Amino acid sequence: MMMYSLLRSIERLTISPSKRARDFQRVIQSYKNGELIEVEGFLILRVPPNVPKDGVYYLLSPLSPSELSKSDIKPYVAIKVTEKSEINAELKSGQYVKIKGIIDAYPFGNMRLIHVISLQRANIEDYWLQYKELALTKEELEQLIDSTINADYELKKALLYSLFASPSVVSSKRHWGEGVTFSAFKNDTKIVNSLWEASRYLISLLPEELILRKGNAKPFVDDNLDLDFSFFLEGGKYYSPSNKSLLKKDIPVAEWAREYFEEKQAVFLTPKVYKRISPEDPLAYTSETPFIVNEPIGWEKNRELEQLIPNLLATIFLEREKIPSLSPSDRMVEKFRERFERWIFRNAREYGEKFDALRLKGMIFETNTRYLLSLRLLGSMARFEGKINTGIISDVINMNQEIVDMWINEIPEREMLKVLETYEKYVERDFRNKRLEMALRVFLDLEATSIDGFVSREEFYNALVEYGFKPSYAREVIESLIADGYLYEPVIGKLKMIKPE
């Protein structure tokens, strides 16, 4: 019934280029000459027809470069820039700007003119938020993805969450952008190709200005106004490998895109064919959701989704606007950290040294990195759901558990033995007993999930008790670690590990 209602309302919901053009034209025509006006649009650095000789004239399009050619009408506005105009933007075709000025008539057809008072760069996301009232509901969006992608539930949801990107983490030492890395691994070309083709289809539906690509110029010709120029596209937020050969690289992205990948400046949908799965895989190490897939996924073209892409983008950018960042001091983030730490302890007990070894620096489950990636996944889910709640926290933990189980079961024995050998060399054996060693490992996990690098005495004590230490012995262990020089107390009640030089 939900999908039936959605399909019946497709025509009403669709934010088509022609709708945008007509709505803009109605607004422009509603202003009288001499009135103050503020509008947003895309600069076109071409002289309009019949241009007067008393200033510098350009054009403004209400439609994005990808939509301009799709509209049956093209309601350009002429703009006049003088030495008194305040300019705070790079003047190039394709730049999304906000203009404030005085509206006037222009001597060509029914075109209007704006005498520019100020011209400043605007956020291109605002373009997709102009129709935020037509954003899709969570249920509608799920229905559209369900009818497009046929895959394992967790995999499909992770793909959907990735589209919403990730809020930044306040005070994090990792200055990552809002990007997300969705990856999947298998030593089977057919399986990996199926995921690549599905992700390529989703990316192909997005407007060109939102796709991360090397070539950033789009030619455009308007025969009616005798215009011939190139839009410069920038600000791409989504990426999928451009060809199958990239899927066999350690990092399956083009070389020019590596810096965007490393700094998480875009959403990367990047499956990978591996020769031998490695716990030090650089793609898995920085992926929020590094799945190991065991069967091909299916997908099919979806006419409704294709029509509603502008609505999908309005939904995504609206939710990104609501949750721009995550703060470690937020109550639900603190709750997530507690759950994450319990999850670490539980897996350490269940898998023992295997899990501990996979949490060494550079390994797929390095605690600090995996915590930040999980926190970012939590933020993506929160954007989709509308807020952080205990259900979302449980979903992240469950997804992490599925990934851990997959990797531990899939890593070849030879590779695991190498990791364990490294772990044995790393773990210090000079403690008076194994319990002190275990306590220090608990502290390291707490420190790894702490954004500021400090661990309070109280949370260390509570973690030791939860891990199985008797309360009286837990306090004794804390004092011993301080007395022996493994921990120190730079601030009253706050502990930090003393790192060897």
XYZ file of C-alpha atoms in Angstrom:
501
model
C 0.000 0.000 0.000
C 2.877 2.377 0.820
C 4.508 1.880 -2.586
C 1.147 2.207 -4.313
C 0.570 5.561 -2.604
C 4.079 6.676 -3.530
C 3.682 5.732 -7.169
C 0.339 7.500 -7.365
C 2.015 10.687 -6.128
C 5.091 10.574 -8.365
C 3.818 13.336 -10.636
C 2.984 15.559 -7.669
C 6.322 14.888 -5.974
C 8.679 15.188 -8.927
C 10.974 18.221 -8.854
C 11.583 18.434 -12.589
C 13.858 21.025 -14.251
C 10.823 22.489 -16.006
C 9.042 22.906 -12.669
C 12.063 24.704 -11.245
C 12.259 26.952 -14.309
C 8.572 27.908 -14.242
C 8.581 28.534 -10.490
C 11.633 30.768 -10.842
C 10.077 32.645 -13.747
C 6.913 33.291 -11.722
C 8.989 34.701 -8.860
C 11.061 36.950 -11.121
C 8.014 38.281 -12.953
C 6.279 39.064 -9.642
C 8.818 41.817 -8.873
C 8.315 45.366 -10.118
C 11.125 47.404 -11.627
C 13.145 49.141 -8.922
C 12.423 46.593 -6.193
C 15.114 44.882 -4.132
C 15.497 41.185 -4.897
C 17.609 38.280 -3.634
C 18.030 35.185 -5.789
C 20.337 32.190 -6.072
C 21.509 30.556 -9.264
C 24.404 29.486 -11.451
C 26.656 32.060 -13.072
C 27.128 32.034 -16.835
C 30.019 34.242 -17.881
C 28.644 35.033 -21.302
C 27.319 38.333 -22.558
C 23.524 38.324 -23.023
C 22.035 39.423 -26.385
C 21.441 43.147 -27.091
C 23.820 44.040 -24.279
C 24.073 47.760 -23.366
C 27.530 49.350 -23.319
C 27.316 50.879 -19.846
C 28.712 48.020 -17.717
C 29.713 44.384 -17.416
C 26.823 42.024 -18.076
C 26.515 38.270 -17.451
C 23.701 35.733 -17.137
C 22.265 33.833 -14.193
C 20.543 30.466 -14.609
C 18.116 29.134 -11.987
C 18.933 25.606 -13.205
C 22.030 23.563 -12.416
C 24.409 22.611 -15.264
C 22.992 19.074 -15.337
C 19.374 20.266 -15.472
C 19.580 23.256 -17.795
C 19.523 21.180 -20.966
C 16.568 19.110 -19.683
C 14.150 21.998 -19.248
C 11.731 23.027 -21.984
C 12.156 26.672 -20.913
C 15.342 28.470 -19.870
C 14.504 31.590 -17.851
C 17.881 33.316 -17.717
C 18.265 36.583 -15.822
C 20.761 39.211 -16.965
C 22.974 40.655 -14.240
C 24.916 43.918 -14.349
C 28.150 44.157 -12.371
C 29.738 47.562 -11.686
C 32.694 48.767 -9.648
C 30.284 49.392 -6.776
C 29.099 45.751 -6.726
C 30.415 43.775 -3.766
C 31.875 40.532 -5.131
C 32.698 37.639 -2.790
C 32.863 34.693 -5.177
C 35.028 33.303 -7.933
C 33.622 34.515 -11.227
C 33.360 31.451 -13.424
C 30.541 29.671 -15.214
C 28.923 27.067 -13.002
C 29.559 28.842 -9.705
C 26.450 28.728 -7.478
C 25.903 32.222 -6.082
C 23.512 34.393 -4.145
C 22.770 37.790 -5.692
C 21.220 40.823 -4.050
C 20.262 43.719 -6.281
C 17.657 45.931 -7.891
C 15.454 44.361 -10.547
C 14.833 46.095 -13.838
C 13.730 45.424 -17.405
C 16.177 44.163 -20.017
C 15.927 45.067 -23.715
C 15.484 41.516 -25.007
C 12.192 39.620 -24.985
C 10.797 39.185 -21.489
C 14.221 38.812 -19.835
C 14.761 40.733 -16.582
C 17.903 42.469 -15.326
C 19.402 42.647 -11.827
C 21.700 45.556 -10.948
C 24.058 43.704 -8.610
C 24.604 45.153 -5.142
C 26.328 42.035 -3.832
C 27.290 38.692 -5.316
C 28.576 35.940 -3.047
C 29.243 32.240 -3.279
C 26.417 30.045 -2.007
C 26.318 26.438 -0.863
C 25.230 24.226 -3.745
C 23.309 22.085 -1.261
C 20.880 25.012 -0.962
C 19.888 24.405 -4.572
C 18.586 20.950 -3.678
C 16.917 22.281 -0.528
C 14.705 24.749 -2.380
C 11.966 22.099 -2.349
C 12.621 20.598 1.089
C 8.869 20.221 1.592
C 8.982 17.516 -1.093
C 11.643 15.470 0.691
C 10.883 11.762 0.881
C 9.905 9.988 4.071
C 12.133 7.274 5.489
C 9.582 4.660 4.437
C 9.375 5.973 0.873
C 13.146 6.014 0.544
C 13.458 2.459 1.873
C 10.799 1.286 -0.569
C 12.639 2.861 -3.507
C 15.980 1.264 -2.558
C 14.318 -2.089 -1.813
C 12.763 -2.104 -5.268
C 16.140 -1.253 -6.871
C 18.757 -3.289 -4.964
C 18.432 -6.969 -4.127
C 21.043 -7.782 -1.487
C 21.615 -8.916 2.071
C 19.697 -6.692 4.522
C 22.788 -5.312 6.291
C 24.591 -4.662 3.003
C 21.616 -2.870 1.502
C 21.133 -0.710 4.587
C 24.835 0.191 4.699
C 24.638 1.297 1.079
C 21.605 3.448 1.883
C 23.225 4.991 4.969
C 26.335 5.847 2.959
C 24.319 8.163 0.713
C 23.729 10.428 3.714
C 27.499 10.790 4.322
C 28.817 11.275 7.855
C 28.711 14.153 10.339
C 32.099 15.456 11.409
C 33.280 14.425 14.878
C 34.005 17.461 17.068
C 37.528 17.517 18.593
C 38.632 14.400 16.716
C 42.330 14.281 15.840
C 41.317 12.799 12.492
C 40.266 15.764 10.388
C 38.128 13.730 8.045
C 35.460 15.340 5.913
C 31.843 14.199 5.648
C 32.652 11.381 3.264
C 32.021 7.693 3.843
C 33.727 4.600 2.445
C 31.364 1.743 1.678
C 33.417 -1.287 0.614
C 32.879 -4.971 -0.034
C 35.447 -7.703 -0.655
C 35.575 -11.067 -2.373
C 38.018 -13.127 -4.415
C 35.334 -13.535 -7.042
C 35.117 -11.135 -9.964
C 31.464 -11.924 -10.684
C 30.367 -11.068 -7.141
C 32.403 -7.859 -6.920
C 31.304 -6.736 -10.375
C 27.653 -7.131 -9.396
C 28.128 -4.744 -6.495
C 30.134 -2.340 -8.634
C 27.430 -2.295 -11.320
C 24.728 -1.631 -8.731
C 26.691 1.211 -7.147
C 27.535 2.620 -10.588
C 23.845 2.694 -11.425
C 23.035 4.641 -8.249
C 25.873 7.101 -8.887
C 24.827 7.556 -12.518
C 21.413 8.822 -11.397
C 22.959 11.738 -9.528
C 23.455 15.127 -11.212
C 26.904 15.650 -12.695
C 27.817 18.454 -10.304
C 27.549 16.030 -7.354
C 29.756 13.307 -8.849
C 33.454 13.405 -7.987
C 35.373 13.262 -11.239
C 38.634 14.488 -12.721
C 37.174 16.306 -15.722
C 35.231 19.199 -14.223
C 34.011 21.008 -17.319
C 30.638 20.470 -19.000
C 30.062 22.029 -22.451
C 26.711 23.680 -23.072
C 25.090 25.178 -26.184
C 21.917 27.254 -26.312
C 21.035 27.946 -29.946
C 18.219 30.352 -29.035
C 20.598 32.819 -27.398
C 23.618 31.764 -29.454
C 25.489 30.698 -26.298
C 28.401 28.265 -26.368
C 30.444 27.796 -23.199
C 31.536 25.321 -20.509
C 30.252 24.985 -16.970
C 32.947 24.258 -14.396
C 31.641 21.585 -12.056
C 32.993 21.410 -8.522
C 32.022 20.073 -5.147
C 31.461 16.453 -6.226
C 30.374 14.355 -3.257
C 29.950 10.813 -4.659
C 32.380 8.428 -6.337
C 32.366 4.941 -7.812
C 35.342 3.445 -9.724
C 35.117 4.381 -13.392
C 36.228 0.986 -14.723
C 36.569 -2.634 -13.607
C 40.355 -2.640 -13.691
C 40.388 -0.350 -10.642
C 38.609 -2.997 -8.573
C 41.833 -5.010 -8.248
C 43.916 -2.182 -6.790
C 44.716 -1.978 -3.065
C 42.711 1.245 -3.018
C 40.189 0.846 -5.868
C 40.030 4.489 -6.892
C 41.778 6.487 -9.599
C 45.085 8.081 -8.576
C 43.694 11.613 -8.806
C 40.946 10.626 -6.318
C 43.297 9.207 -3.647
C 43.553 12.458 -1.682
C 39.748 12.734 -1.554
C 39.579 9.116 -0.383
C 42.207 9.527 2.341
C 40.603 12.684 3.695
C 37.035 11.352 3.286
C 36.004 14.276 1.121
C 33.368 12.249 -0.744
C 31.189 9.153 -0.459
C 33.125 6.251 -1.992
C 31.206 3.164 -3.130
C 34.224 0.949 -3.757
C 34.037 -2.865 -3.957
C 37.282 -4.772 -4.339
C 38.546 -8.061 -5.738
C 41.308 -9.397 -3.483
C 43.863 -12.111 -4.207
C 44.260 -12.946 -0.540
C 42.312 -11.252 2.210
C 44.570 -9.315 4.557
C 43.802 -7.862 8.006
C 46.032 -4.943 7.005
C 44.010 -4.162 3.884
C 44.137 -0.360 3.456
C 40.600 -0.183 2.062
C 39.078 -2.211 4.899
C 41.103 -0.246 7.450
C 39.378 3.045 6.538
C 35.926 1.716 5.584
C 32.924 2.300 7.810
C 31.392 -0.923 6.499
C 34.027 -3.357 5.112
C 31.769 -6.279 4.211
C 32.870 -9.615 2.821
C 30.187 -10.616 0.321
C 29.512 -14.230 -0.589
C 27.000 -13.972 -3.396
C 26.176 -11.548 -6.226
C 23.731 -8.771 -5.516
C 20.964 -7.939 -7.936
C 19.729 -4.592 -9.159
C 17.346 -3.234 -11.750
C 16.573 0.131 -13.249
C 13.882 1.895 -11.279
C 11.868 4.532 -13.146
C 10.358 5.924 -9.926
C 13.758 6.336 -8.291
C 15.126 8.004 -11.425
C 12.271 10.521 -11.397
C 12.621 11.229 -7.690
C 16.397 11.802 -7.529
C 15.924 15.561 -6.815
C 13.606 14.573 -3.949
C 16.185 12.066 -2.728
C 18.827 14.814 -2.700
C 16.472 17.174 -0.880
C 16.033 14.413 1.717
C 19.779 13.813 2.078
C 20.801 17.465 2.337
C 17.930 18.276 4.685
C 19.077 15.582 7.114
C 22.726 16.585 6.709
C 21.693 20.121 7.635
C 19.944 18.840 10.795
C 22.946 16.792 11.997
C 26.143 18.523 10.806
C 28.384 17.128 13.564
C 28.648 14.792 16.543
C 30.000 15.884 19.918
C 31.678 13.424 22.320
C 29.847 15.168 25.168
C 26.422 14.389 23.706
C 24.542 11.996 25.966
C 23.738 9.501 23.201
C 27.320 9.592 21.887
C 28.536 8.780 25.403
C 26.022 5.949 25.505
C 27.341 4.666 22.189
C 30.901 4.775 23.476
C 29.875 2.667 26.486
C 28.190 0.120 24.207
C 31.191 0.071 21.864
C 33.568 -0.584 24.754
C 31.403 -3.438 26.042
C 31.368 -4.817 22.510
C 35.189 -4.703 22.449
C 35.395 -6.508 25.804
C 32.890 -9.145 24.687
C 34.809 -9.946 21.504
C 38.113 -9.950 23.379
C 36.700 -12.637 25.684
C 35.126 -14.616 22.840
C 37.931 -14.523 20.275
C 40.864 -13.975 22.631
C 44.226 -13.126 21.106
C 42.851 -13.323 17.555
C 40.688 -10.279 18.179
C 43.385 -8.508 20.195
C 45.871 -9.057 17.369
C 43.450 -7.585 14.830
C 43.315 -4.420 16.929
C 46.991 -3.595 16.596
C 47.920 -0.368 14.835
C 47.222 -0.633 11.111
C 44.956 -3.673 11.467
C 41.319 -3.646 10.391
C 39.966 -3.405 13.944
C 42.499 -0.975 15.398
C 40.377 0.261 18.279
C 40.648 4.020 17.902
C 40.165 4.015 14.138
C 37.306 1.508 14.291
C 35.615 3.540 17.022
C 35.746 6.736 14.946
C 34.513 4.876 11.865
C 31.681 3.341 13.896
C 30.819 6.753 15.292
C 30.638 8.101 11.741
C 28.396 5.196 10.743
C 26.201 6.064 13.717
C 25.968 9.615 12.378
C 24.974 8.426 8.900
C 22.262 6.224 10.401
C 21.075 9.098 12.591
C 20.689 11.291 9.525
C 18.546 8.633 7.891
C 16.483 7.931 11.008
C 16.258 11.573 12.091
C 18.072 11.235 15.442
C 20.297 8.997 17.524
C 18.462 6.505 19.684
C 19.247 3.213 21.407
C 17.934 1.290 18.398
C 20.467 2.893 16.058
C 23.253 2.283 18.564
C 22.316 -1.406 18.631
C 22.232 -1.491 14.815
C 25.802 -0.160 14.601
C 27.021 -2.672 17.175
C 25.247 -5.514 15.343
C 26.703 -4.437 12.002
C 30.166 -4.279 13.555
C 29.688 -7.751 14.994
C 28.712 -9.174 11.628
C 31.835 -7.632 10.088
C 34.084 -9.004 12.850
C 32.622 -12.510 12.508
C 33.096 -12.389 8.740
C 36.729 -11.308 8.883
C 37.842 -13.676 11.624
C 36.272 -16.604 9.777
C 37.569 -15.555 6.354
C 41.187 -14.630 7.166
C 43.427 -17.537 6.017
C 45.160 -19.408 8.819
C 48.594 -18.428 7.483
C 47.671 -14.741 7.606
C 46.239 -15.086 11.108
C 49.413 -16.786 12.353
C 51.476 -13.872 11.034
C 49.236 -11.424 12.881
C 49.474 -13.457 16.085
C 53.264 -13.557 15.833
C 53.322 -9.772 15.516
C 50.978 -9.518 18.477
C 53.160 -11.742 20.641
C 56.149 -9.497 19.955
C 54.106 -6.391 20.698
C 52.551 -7.455 23.998
C 54.792 -6.697 26.914
C 55.492 -9.650 29.252
C 57.152 -7.836 32.144
C 54.049 -7.488 34.305
C 53.902 -9.255 37.634
C 50.898 -11.216 36.446
C 48.482 -11.598 33.540
C 45.768 -9.649 35.358
C 47.802 -6.446 35.211
C 48.430 -7.038 31.531
C 44.712 -7.532 30.968
C 43.918 -4.342 32.911
C 46.284 -2.331 30.753
C 44.600 -3.687 27.618
C 41.242 -2.562 29.019
C 42.726 0.901 29.581
C 44.080 1.010 26.029
C 40.596 0.276 24.676
C 39.094 3.045 26.781
C 41.791 5.465 25.688
C 41.238 4.528 22.051
C 37.572 5.502 22.195
C 38.257 8.751 24.045
C 38.247 11.763 21.755
C 40.508 13.821 24.057
C 42.798 10.876 24.930
C 41.965 10.875 28.660
C 40.226 8.162 30.687
C 38.555 8.973 33.981
C 39.354 6.874 37.030
C 35.680 6.057 37.408
C 35.185 4.718 33.878
C 38.416 2.675 34.118
C 37.249 1.203 37.414
C 33.778 0.412 36.033
C 35.288 -1.204 32.942
C 37.567 -3.427 35.045
C 34.654 -4.551 37.190
C 32.575 -5.268 34.089
C 35.494 -7.199 32.615
C 35.543 -9.465 35.698
C 37.823 -7.820 38.259
C 36.671 -7.774 41.871
C 35.906 -4.172 42.975
C 38.636 -4.063 45.628
C 41.217 -5.560 43.259
C 40.179 -3.183 40.457
C 41.144 -0.189 42.616
C 44.411 -1.880 43.592
C 45.242 -2.521 39.935
C 44.688 1.142 39.041
C 47.057 2.292 41.762
C 49.632 -0.334 40.733
C 49.613 0.813 37.109
C 50.156 4.406 38.272
C 52.873 3.440 40.763
C 54.694 1.293 38.174
C 54.768 4.177 35.702
C 52.350 2.810 33.097
C 49.691 5.448 33.797
C 49.785 8.997 35.154
C 47.204 11.536 36.287
C 47.786 14.863 34.470
C 44.400 16.154 35.695
C 42.707 15.076 38.905
C 40.469 12.102 38.101
C 41.829 11.782 34.530
C 44.346 9.109 33.522
C 46.632 8.791 30.545
C 49.080 6.114 29.440
C 52.781 6.892 29.489
C 53.935 6.008 25.980
C 57.511 4.744 25.638
C 59.777 6.819 23.383
